[in-house]
Coordinates of C-alpha atoms in Angstrom, one line a residue:
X654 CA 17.6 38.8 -11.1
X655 CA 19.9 36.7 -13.4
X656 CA 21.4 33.7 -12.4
X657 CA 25.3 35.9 -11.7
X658 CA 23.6 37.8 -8.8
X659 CA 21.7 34.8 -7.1
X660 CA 22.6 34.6 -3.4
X661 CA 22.1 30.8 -2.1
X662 CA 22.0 29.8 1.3
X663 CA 22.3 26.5 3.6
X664 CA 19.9 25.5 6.4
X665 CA 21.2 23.3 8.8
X666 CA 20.6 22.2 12.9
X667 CA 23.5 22.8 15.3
X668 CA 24.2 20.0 18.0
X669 CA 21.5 21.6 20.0
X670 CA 18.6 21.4 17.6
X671 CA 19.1 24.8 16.7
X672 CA 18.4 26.1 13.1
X673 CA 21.4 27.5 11.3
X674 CA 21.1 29.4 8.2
X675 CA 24.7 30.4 6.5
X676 CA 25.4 32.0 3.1
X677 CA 25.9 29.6 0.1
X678 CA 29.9 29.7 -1.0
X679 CA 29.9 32.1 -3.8
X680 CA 30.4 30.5 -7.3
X681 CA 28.5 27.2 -6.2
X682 CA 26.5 25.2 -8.4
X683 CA 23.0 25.8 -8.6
X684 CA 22.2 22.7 -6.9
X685 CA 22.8 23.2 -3.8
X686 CA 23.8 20.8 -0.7
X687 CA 20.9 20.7 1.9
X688 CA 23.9 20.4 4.7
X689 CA 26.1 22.5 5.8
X690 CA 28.6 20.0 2.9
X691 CA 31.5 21.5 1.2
X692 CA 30.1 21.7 -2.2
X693 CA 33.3 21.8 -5.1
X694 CA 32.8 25.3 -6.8
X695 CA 34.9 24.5 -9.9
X696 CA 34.5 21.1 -11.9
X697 CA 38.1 19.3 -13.2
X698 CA 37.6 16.7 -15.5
X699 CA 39.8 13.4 -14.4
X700 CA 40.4 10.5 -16.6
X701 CA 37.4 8.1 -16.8
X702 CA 37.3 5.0 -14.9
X703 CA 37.7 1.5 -15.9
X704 CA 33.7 0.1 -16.7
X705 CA 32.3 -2.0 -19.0
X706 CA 30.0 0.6 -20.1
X707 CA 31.0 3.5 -21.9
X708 CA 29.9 7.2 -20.1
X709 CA 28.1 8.2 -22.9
X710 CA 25.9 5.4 -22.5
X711 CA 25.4 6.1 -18.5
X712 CA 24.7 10.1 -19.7
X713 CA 22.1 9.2 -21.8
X714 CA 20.4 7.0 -19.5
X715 CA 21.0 8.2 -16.6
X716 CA 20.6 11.6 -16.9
X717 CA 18.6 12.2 -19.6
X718 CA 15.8 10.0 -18.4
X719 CA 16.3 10.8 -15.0
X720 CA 13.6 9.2 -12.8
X721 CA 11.8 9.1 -15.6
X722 CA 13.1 6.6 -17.3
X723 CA 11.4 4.0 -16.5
X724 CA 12.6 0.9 -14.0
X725 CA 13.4 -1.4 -16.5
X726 CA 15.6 1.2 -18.4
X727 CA 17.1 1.7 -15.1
X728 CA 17.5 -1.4 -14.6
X729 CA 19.4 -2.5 -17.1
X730 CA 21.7 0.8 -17.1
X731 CA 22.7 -0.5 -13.3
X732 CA 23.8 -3.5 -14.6
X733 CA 25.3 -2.5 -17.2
X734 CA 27.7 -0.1 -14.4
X735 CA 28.4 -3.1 -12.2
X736 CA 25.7 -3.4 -10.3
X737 CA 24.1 -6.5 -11.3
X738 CA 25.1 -8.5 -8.1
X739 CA 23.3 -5.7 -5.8
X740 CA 19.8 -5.7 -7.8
X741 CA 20.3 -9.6 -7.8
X742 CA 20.8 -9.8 -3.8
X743 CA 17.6 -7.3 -4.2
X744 CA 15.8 -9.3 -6.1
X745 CA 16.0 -12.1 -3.8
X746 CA 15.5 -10.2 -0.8
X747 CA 12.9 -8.5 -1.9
X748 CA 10.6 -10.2 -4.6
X749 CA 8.3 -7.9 -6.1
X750 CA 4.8 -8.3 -6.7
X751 CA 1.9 -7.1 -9.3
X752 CA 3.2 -3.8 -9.3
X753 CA 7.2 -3.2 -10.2
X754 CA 7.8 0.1 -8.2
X755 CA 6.7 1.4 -5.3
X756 CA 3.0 2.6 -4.5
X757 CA 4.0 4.2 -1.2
X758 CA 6.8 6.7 -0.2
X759 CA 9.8 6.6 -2.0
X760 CA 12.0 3.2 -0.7
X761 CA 14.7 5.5 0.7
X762 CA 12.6 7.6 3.3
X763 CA 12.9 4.4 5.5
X764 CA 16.9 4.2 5.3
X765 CA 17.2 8.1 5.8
X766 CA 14.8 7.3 8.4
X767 CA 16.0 4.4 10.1
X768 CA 19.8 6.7 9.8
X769 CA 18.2 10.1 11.2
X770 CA 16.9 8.2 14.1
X771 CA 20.1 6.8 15.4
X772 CA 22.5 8.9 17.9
X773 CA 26.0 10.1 16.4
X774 CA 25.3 9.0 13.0
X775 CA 25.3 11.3 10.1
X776 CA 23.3 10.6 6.5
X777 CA 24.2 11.8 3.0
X778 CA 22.0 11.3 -0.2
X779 CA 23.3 11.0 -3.6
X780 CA 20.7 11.8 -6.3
X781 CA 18.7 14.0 -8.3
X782 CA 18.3 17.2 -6.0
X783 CA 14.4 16.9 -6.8
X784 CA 14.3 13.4 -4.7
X785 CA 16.8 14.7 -2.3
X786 CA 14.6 17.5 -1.4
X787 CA 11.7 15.6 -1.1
X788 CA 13.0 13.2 1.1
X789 CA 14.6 15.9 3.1
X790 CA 11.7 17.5 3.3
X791 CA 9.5 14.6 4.5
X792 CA 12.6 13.6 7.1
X793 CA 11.8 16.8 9.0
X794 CA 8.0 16.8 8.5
X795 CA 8.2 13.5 10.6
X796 CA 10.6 15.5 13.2
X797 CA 14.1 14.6 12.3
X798 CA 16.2 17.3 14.0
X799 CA 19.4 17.0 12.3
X800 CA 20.8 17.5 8.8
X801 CA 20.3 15.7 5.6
X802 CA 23.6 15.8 3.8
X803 CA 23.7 16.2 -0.1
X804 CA 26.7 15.8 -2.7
X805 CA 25.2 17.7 -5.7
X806 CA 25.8 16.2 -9.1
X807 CA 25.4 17.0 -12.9
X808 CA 26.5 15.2 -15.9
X809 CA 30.0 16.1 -16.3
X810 CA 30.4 14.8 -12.4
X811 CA 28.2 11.4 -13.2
X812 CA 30.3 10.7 -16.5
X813 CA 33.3 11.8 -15.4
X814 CA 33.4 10.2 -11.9
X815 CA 33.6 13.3 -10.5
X816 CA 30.6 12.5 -8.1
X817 CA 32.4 9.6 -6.7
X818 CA 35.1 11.5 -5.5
X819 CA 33.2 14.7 -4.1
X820 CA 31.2 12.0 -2.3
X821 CA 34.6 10.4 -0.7
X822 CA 35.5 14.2 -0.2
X823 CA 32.6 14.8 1.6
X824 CA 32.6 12.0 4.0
X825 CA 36.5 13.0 5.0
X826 CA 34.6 16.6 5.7
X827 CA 32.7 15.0 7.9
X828 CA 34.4 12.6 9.5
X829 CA 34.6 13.7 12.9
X830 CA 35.3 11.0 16.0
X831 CA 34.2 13.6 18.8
X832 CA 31.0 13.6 17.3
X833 CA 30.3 10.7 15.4
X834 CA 30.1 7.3 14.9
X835 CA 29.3 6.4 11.7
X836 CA 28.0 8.4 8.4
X837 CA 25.7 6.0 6.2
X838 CA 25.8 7.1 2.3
X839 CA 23.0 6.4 0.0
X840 CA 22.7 6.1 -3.4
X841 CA 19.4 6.9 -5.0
X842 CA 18.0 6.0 -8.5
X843 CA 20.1 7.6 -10.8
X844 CA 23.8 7.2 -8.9
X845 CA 22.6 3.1 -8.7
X846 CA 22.1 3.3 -12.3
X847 CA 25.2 4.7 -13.4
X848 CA 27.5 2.5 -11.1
X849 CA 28.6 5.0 -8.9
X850 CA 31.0 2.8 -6.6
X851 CA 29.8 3.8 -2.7
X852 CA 31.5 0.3 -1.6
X853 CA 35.2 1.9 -2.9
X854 CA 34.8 4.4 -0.2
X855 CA 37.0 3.7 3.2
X856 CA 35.4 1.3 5.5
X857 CA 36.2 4.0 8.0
X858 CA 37.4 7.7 8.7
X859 CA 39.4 8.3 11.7
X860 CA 37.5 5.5 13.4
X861 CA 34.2 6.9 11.9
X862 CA 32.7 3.8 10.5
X863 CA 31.7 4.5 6.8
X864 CA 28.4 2.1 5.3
X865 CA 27.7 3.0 1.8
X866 CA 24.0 1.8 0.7
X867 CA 22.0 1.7 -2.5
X868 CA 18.3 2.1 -2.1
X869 CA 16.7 2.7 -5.9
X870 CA 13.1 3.2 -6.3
X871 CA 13.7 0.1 -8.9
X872 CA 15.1 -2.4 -7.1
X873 CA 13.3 -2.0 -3.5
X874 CA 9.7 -2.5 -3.1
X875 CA 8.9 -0.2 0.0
X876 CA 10.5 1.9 2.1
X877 CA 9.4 -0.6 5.0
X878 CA 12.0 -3.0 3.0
X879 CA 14.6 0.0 2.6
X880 CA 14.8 -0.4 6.5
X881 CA 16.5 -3.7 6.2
X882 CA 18.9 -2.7 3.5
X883 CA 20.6 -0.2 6.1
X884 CA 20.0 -2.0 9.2
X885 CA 20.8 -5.3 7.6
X886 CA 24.1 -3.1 6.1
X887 CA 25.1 -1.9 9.8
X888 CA 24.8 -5.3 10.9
X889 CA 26.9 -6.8 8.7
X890 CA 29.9 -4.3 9.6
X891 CA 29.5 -4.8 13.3
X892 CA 29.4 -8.0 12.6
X893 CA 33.1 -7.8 11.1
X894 CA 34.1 -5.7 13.8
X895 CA 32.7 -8.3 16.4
X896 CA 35.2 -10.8 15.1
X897 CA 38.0 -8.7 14.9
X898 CA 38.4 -8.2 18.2
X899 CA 36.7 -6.2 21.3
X900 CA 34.3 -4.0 20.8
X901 CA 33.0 -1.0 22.9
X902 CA 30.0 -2.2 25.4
X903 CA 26.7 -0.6 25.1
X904 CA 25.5 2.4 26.7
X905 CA 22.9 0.2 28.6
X906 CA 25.2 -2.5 29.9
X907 CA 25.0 -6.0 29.2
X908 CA 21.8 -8.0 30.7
X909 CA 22.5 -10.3 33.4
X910 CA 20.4 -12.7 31.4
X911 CA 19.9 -14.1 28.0
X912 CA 18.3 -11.5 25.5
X913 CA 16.0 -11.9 22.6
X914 CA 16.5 -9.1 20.2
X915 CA 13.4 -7.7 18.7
X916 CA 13.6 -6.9 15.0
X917 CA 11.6 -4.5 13.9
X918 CA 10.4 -0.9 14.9
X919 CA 7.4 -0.7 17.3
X920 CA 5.8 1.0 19.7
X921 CA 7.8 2.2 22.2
X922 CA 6.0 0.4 24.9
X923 CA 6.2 -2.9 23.3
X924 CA 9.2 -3.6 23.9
X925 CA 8.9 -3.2 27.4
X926 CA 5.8 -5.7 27.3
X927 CA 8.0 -8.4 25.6
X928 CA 10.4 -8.0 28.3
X929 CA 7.7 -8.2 31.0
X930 CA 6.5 -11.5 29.1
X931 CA 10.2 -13.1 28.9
X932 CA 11.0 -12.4 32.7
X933 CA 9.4 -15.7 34.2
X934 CA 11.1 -18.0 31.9
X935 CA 14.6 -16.2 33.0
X936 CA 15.0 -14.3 29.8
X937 CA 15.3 -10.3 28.9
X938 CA 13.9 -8.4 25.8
X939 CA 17.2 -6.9 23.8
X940 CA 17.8 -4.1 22.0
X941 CA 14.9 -3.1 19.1
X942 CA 16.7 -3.4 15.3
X943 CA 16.9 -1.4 13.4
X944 CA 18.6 0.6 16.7
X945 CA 18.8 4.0 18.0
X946 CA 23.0 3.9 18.3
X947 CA 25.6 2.1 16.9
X948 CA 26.9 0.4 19.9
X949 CA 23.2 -1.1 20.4
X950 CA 24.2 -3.5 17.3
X951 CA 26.9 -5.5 19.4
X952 CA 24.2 -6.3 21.7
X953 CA 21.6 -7.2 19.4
X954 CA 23.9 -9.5 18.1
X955 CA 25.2 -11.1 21.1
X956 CA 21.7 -11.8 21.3
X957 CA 20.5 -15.9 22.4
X958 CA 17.6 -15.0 19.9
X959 CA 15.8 -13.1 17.4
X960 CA 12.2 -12.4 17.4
X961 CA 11.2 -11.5 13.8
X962 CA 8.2 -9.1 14.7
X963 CA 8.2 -8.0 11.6
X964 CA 9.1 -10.7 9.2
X965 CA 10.3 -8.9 5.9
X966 CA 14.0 -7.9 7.6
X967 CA 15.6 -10.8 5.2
X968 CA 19.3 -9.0 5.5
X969 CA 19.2 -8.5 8.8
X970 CA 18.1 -12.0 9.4
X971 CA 21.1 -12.8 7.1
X972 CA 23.3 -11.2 9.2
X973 CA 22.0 -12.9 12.0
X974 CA 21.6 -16.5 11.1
X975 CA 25.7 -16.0 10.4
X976 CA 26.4 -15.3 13.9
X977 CA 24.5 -18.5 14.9
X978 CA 21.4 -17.0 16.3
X979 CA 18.0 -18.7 16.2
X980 CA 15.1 -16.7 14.3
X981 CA 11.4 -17.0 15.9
X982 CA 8.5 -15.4 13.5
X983 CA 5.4 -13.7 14.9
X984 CA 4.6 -11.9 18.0
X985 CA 3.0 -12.1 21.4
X986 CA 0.3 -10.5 20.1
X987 CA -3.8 -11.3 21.5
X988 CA -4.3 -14.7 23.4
X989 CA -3.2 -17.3 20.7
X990 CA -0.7 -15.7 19.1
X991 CA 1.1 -14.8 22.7
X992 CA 0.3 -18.2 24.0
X993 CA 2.4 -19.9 20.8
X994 CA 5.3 -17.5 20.6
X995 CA 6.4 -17.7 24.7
X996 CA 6.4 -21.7 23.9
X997 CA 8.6 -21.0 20.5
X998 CA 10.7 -18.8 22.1
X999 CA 11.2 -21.2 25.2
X1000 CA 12.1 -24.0 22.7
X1001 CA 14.0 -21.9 21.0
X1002 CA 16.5 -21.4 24.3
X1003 CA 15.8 -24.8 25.5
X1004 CA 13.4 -23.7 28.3
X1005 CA 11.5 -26.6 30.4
X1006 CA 7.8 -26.8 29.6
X1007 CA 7.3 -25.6 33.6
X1008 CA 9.0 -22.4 32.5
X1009 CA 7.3 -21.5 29.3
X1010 CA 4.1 -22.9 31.2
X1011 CA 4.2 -20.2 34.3
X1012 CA 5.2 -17.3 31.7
X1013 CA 1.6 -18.2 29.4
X1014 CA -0.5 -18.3 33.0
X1015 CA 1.1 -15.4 34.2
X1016 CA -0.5 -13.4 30.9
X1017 CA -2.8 -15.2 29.1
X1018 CA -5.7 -14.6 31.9
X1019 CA -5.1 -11.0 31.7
X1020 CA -5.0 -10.6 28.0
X1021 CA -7.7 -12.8 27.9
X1022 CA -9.5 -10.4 30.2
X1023 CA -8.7 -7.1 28.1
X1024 CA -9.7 -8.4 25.2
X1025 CA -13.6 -9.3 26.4
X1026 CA -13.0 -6.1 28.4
X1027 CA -13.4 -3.9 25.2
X1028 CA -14.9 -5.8 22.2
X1029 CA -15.2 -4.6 18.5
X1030 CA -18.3 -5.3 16.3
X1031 CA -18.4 -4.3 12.8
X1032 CA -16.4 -6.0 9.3
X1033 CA -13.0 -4.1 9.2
X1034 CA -10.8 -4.8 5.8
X1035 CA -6.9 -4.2 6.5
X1036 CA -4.3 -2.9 4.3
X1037 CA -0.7 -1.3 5.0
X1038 CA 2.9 -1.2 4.3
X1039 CA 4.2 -1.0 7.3
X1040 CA 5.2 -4.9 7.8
X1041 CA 2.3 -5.3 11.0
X1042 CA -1.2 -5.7 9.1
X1043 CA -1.0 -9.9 10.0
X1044 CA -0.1 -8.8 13.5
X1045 CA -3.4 -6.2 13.9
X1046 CA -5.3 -8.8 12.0
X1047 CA -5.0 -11.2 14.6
X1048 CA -5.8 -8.5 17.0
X1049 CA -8.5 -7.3 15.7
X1050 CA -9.9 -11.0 15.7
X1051 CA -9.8 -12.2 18.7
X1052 CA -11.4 -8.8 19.6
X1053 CA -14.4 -9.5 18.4
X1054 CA -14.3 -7.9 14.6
X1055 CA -14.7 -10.1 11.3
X1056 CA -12.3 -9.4 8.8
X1057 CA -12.4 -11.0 5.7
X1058 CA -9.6 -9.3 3.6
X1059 CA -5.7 -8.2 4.9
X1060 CA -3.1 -7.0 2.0
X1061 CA 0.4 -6.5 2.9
X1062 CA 2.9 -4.7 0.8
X1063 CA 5.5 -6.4 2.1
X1064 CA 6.2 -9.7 0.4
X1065 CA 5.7 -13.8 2.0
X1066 CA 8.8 -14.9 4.0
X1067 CA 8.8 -18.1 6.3
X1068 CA 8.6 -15.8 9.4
X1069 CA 5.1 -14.9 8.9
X1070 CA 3.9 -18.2 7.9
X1071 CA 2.3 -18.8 11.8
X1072 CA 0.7 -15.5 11.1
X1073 CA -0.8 -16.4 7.6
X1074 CA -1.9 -19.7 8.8
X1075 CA -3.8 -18.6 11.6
X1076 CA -5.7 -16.2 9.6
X1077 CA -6.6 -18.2 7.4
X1078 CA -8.1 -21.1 9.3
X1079 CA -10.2 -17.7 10.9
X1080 CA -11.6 -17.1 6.8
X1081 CA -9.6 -14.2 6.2
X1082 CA -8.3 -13.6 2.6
X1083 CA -4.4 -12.7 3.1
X1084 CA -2.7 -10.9 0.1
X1085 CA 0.9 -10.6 0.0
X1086 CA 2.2 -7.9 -2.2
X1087 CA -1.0 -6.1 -2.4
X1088 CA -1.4 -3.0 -4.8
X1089 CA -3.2 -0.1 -4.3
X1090 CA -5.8 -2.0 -6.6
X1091 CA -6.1 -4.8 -4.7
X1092 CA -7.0 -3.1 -1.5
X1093 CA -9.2 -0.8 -3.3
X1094 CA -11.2 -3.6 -5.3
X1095 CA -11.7 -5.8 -1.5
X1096 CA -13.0 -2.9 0.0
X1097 CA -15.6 -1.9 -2.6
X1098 CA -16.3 -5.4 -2.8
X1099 CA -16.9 -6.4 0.5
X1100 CA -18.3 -2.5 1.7
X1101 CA -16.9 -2.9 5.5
X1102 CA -17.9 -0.4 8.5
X1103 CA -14.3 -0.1 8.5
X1104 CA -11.2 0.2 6.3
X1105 CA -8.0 1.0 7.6
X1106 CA -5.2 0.9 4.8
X1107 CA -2.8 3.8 3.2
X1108 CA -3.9 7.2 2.7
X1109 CA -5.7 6.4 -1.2
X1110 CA -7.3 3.5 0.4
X1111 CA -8.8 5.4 3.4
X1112 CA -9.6 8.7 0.6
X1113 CA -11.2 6.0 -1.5
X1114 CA -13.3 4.4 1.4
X1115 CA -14.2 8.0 2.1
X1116 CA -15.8 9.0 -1.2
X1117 CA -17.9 5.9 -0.9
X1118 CA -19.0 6.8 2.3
X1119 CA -17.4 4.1 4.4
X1120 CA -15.2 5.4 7.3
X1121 CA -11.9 5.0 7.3
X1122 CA -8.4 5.3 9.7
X1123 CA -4.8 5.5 8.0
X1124 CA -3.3 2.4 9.2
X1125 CA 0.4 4.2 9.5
X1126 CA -0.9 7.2 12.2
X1127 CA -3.8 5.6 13.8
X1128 CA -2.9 2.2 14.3
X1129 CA 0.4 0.9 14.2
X1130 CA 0.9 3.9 16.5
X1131 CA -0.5 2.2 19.2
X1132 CA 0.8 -0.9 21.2
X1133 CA 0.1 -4.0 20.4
X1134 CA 2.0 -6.7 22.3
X1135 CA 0.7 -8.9 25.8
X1136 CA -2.5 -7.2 27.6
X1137 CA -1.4 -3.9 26.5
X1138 CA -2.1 -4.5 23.4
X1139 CA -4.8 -6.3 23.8
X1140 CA -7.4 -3.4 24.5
X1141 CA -5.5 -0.6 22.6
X1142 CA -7.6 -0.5 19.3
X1143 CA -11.2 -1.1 20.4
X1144 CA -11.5 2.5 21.1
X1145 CA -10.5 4.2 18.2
X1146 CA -12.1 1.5 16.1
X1147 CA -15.4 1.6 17.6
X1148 CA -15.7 5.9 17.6
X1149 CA -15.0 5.1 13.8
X1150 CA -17.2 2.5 12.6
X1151 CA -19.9 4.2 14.8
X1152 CA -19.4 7.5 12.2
X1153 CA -20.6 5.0 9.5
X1154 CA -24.2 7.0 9.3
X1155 CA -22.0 10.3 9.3
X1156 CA -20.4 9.4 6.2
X1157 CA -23.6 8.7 4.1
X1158 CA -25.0 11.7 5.2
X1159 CA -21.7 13.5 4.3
X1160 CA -22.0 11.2 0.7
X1161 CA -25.6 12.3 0.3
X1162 CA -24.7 15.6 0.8
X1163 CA -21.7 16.8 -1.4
X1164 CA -23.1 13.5 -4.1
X1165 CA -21.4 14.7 -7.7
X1166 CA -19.4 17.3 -6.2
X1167 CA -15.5 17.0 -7.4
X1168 CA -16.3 14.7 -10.1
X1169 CA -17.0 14.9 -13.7
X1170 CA -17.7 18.7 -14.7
X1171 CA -17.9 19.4 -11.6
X1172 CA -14.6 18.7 -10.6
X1173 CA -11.8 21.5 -9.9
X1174 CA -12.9 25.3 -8.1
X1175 CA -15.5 27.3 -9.4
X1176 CA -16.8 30.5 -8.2
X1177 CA -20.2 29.6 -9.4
X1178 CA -21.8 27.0 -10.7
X1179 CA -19.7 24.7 -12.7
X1180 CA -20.3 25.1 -16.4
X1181 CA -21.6 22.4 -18.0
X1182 CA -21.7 21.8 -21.6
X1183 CA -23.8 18.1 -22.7
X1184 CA -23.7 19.3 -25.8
X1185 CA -19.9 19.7 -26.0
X1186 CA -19.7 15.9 -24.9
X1187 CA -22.3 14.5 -27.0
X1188 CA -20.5 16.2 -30.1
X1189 CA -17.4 14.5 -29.2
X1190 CA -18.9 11.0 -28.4
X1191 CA -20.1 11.3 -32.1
X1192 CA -16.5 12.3 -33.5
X1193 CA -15.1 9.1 -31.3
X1194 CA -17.8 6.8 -32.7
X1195 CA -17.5 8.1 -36.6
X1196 CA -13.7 7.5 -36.3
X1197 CA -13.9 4.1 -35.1
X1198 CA -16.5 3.2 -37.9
X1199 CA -13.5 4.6 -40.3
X1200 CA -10.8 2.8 -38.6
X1201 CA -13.1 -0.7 -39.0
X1202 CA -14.1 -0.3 -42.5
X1203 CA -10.6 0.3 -43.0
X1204 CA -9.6 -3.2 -41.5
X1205 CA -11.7 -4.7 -43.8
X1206 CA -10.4 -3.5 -47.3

């Protein structure tokens, strides 16, 4: 069928959950919104903005390169469009490491995650419809029931402009008080790099609050950090709106007693843990941030504290160190590490030492108690992405395991420096920043009963016949705060360093297959051809021999 007689169509969820699936609007452009979005069927050309750079420069590297472009050319094409003081803010926020893009999911699934999660809040991408797919696609493989929306682009709309205002067109389409609060728009790689102005869109619709992020795979590290961009970026605007005047009161009331806000996601049972902990000193957990509805914001920031569980949430600590509010790093997490954080956070609200005192006996025993209650033997090396590795770490520790390696991906702040410390005077290697690399070469060279890291790490452990768990599923999916924490990983741990003997026998078995001239599917036996390879090595070797006597004339 030619491309005149193609019939698109739009999936979408109703209010209910319900799938919807209309017929595209005829005449649409072949890249087609993901949302039920009004997409423009006919293209006008306006006049061209005012910007330092001309459009044929933004074409050529926007477009042209794509994603492909590399970061650096990226880079510089965003500064070049006016972004220079958003990649700098990035830059400082996030420092990057060894590597300078990301090794795990793209940086934006976390924003459109963080987004999807949250009640009467819309999302719209703006990007390359290959990235917006993918992202949409993982969004819903991880149970998002709602729709991603997507303002299509090509190169006339990018040059022109034109993307900028089908984006401000799109947001007014959407824009509807009965049923939302706020819509968040993101810009991905390519709209970052050519400039395309999402903080020139109204700060709000009709009382629908509009926040207009960029999240490009070259200026954010992980998709842990792209988190903070948003929730640090809805912060900031209640924030405003706090000192404007009244605001509306959360959904769950306001705590008869002085909250500490917990930033970063979690389990949901931590949370109520934390809260347990806090009672005895005359304190209440707050809301989690990022949060699950807009009006939960006010609350975190009326706040008498913040507990920086996890401590890579730079903006959003921004946003609260300008409202006044005290930042604590770590977590009550195993005996130490709870024992030190109820005295920090009684300090931090000026709670007597009788206070803090009767909180830590009314725990430690018990957490003390589950963590003799269901030890863990073996050498486990750690590495993730998610923000938590210190946190399990020190878990795993005081549980009984040695482990002499942990790589983060997230970067060093002075919120995890109690973490780090601790860790440290226990022997363990800590590696901010790690690469794929450098979890890979600790695990080969230190050959653990256990790794638990990111799905290569654990595929890699695998093929060398060391169990493995994915860190993201298996373990941070657990809870991990106060005495329920305490016990929480010994049994998934233990069932999997006791498969160690499983895996060489599974090593022993399949040895060679997948690999070399064996690798791909065969019907048979592979075919292999020695012959074909030797031939070859001695082509390589004769050339070389050329190329050095050449060298010497």
């Amino acid at each position: 069928m030619d491309d005149a007689g193609r019939q698109g169509y739009e999936v979408s969820y109703d209010a209910d959950g319900a799938v919807s699936v209309t017929e595209a609007p005829a005449g649409a452009p072949e890249m087609m919104s993901v949302a039920a979005l009004k997409s423009p069927a006919e293209f006008r050309i306006p006049e061209l903005p005012a910007a330092d750079v001309p459009a044929a420069e933004v074409q050529a590297t926007a477009l042209e390169g794509g994603c492909s472009a590399g970061a650096e050319t990226m880079r510089e094409a965003a500064r070049k469009a006016g972004a220079s003081d958003v990649l700098d803010q990035y830059a400082k926020d996030y420092p990057t490491g060894p590597h300078d893009k990301p090794q795990s999911m793209c940086p934006a699934f976390g924003s459109l995650r963080v987004g999807l999660r949250m009640k009467r809040v819309a999302t719209i991408l703006s990007g390359s419809a290959c990235c917006v797919y993918g992202l949409s696609f993982v969004s819903h493989f991880y149970g998002a029931r709602r729709s991603v929306g997507y303002v299509p682009f090509n190169s006339e709309t990018l040059v022109t402009g034109k993307l900028f205002e089908d984006i401000r067109e799109a947001v007014h389409d959407m824009a509807d008080p009965a049923k939302l609060d706020a819509i968040i728009v993101t810009n991905l790689c390519v709209p970052t790099a050519s400039g395309v102005p999402l903080r020139l869109l109204p700060p709000q619709i009709d009382g629908v609050r509009v926040v207009g992020i960029d999240v490009p795979g070259f200026g954010i590290p992980t998709h842990a950090e792209a988190k903070d961009v948003l929730a640090g970026a809805m912060l900031k605007y209640a924030r405003e709106e706090i000192k404007a005047g009244p605001v509306q009161r959360p959904a769950s009331g306001k705590s008869d007693r002085p909250t500490v806000a917990l930033l970063g996601e979690m389990f949901p049972a931590d949370p109520m843990m934390i809260g347990a902990m806090l009672a005895p000193m005359g304190l209440a957990a707050g809301p989690v941030v990022p949060t699950r509805e807009w009006r939960e914001l006010y609350a975190a920031l009326d706040c008498g504290a913040v507990a920086a569980i996890h401590p890579f949430y730079t903006a959003s600590i921004r946003e609260f160190e300008a409202a006044g509010r005290p930042i604590v790093g770590s977590a009550p997490v195993g005996h130490d590490g709870t024992a030190e954080w109820l005295a920090n956070i009684g300090a931090a609200f000026g709670i007597g030492a009788g206070q803090i005192a009767a909180a830590q006996n009314a725990f430690l025993p018990a957490i003390k108690g589950a963590l003799a209650a269901a030890p863990i033997k073996g050498t486990v090396t750690l590495s993730g992405y998610e923000g938590s590795e210190l946190l399990v770490a020190r878990l795993l520790i005081e549980s009984g395991a040695d482990v002499p390696y942990v790589g983060t991906a997230c970067p060093k702040t002075p919120w995890s420096a109690a973490d780090v410390d601790w860790l440290r005077s226990k022997g363990v290697t800590v590696k901010y920043r790690a690469s794929l690399e450098d979890d890979c070469a600790a695990m080969e060279g230190i050959k653990p009963d256990l790794a638990i890291g990111t799905t290569p790490v654990v595929q890699k452990a695998k093929e060398l016949g060391i169990p493995g768990l994915y860190f993201t599923n298996l373990i941070s999916a657990r809870p991990l705060m106060g005495h329920a924490g305490a016990g929480s990983l010994a049994e998934v741990i233990n069932a999997a360093i006791s498969n160690k003997d499983r895996m060489k026998d599974m090593k022993a078995f399949f040895e060679g297959v997948g690999h070399g001239d064996t690798a791909g599917v065969w019907e048979g036996s592979p075919n292999l051809h020695p012959r074909f390879r030797e031939l070859n090595a001695k082509k390589l070797e004769k050339a070389a021999r050329a190329r050095a006597a050449e060298e010497m004339i």
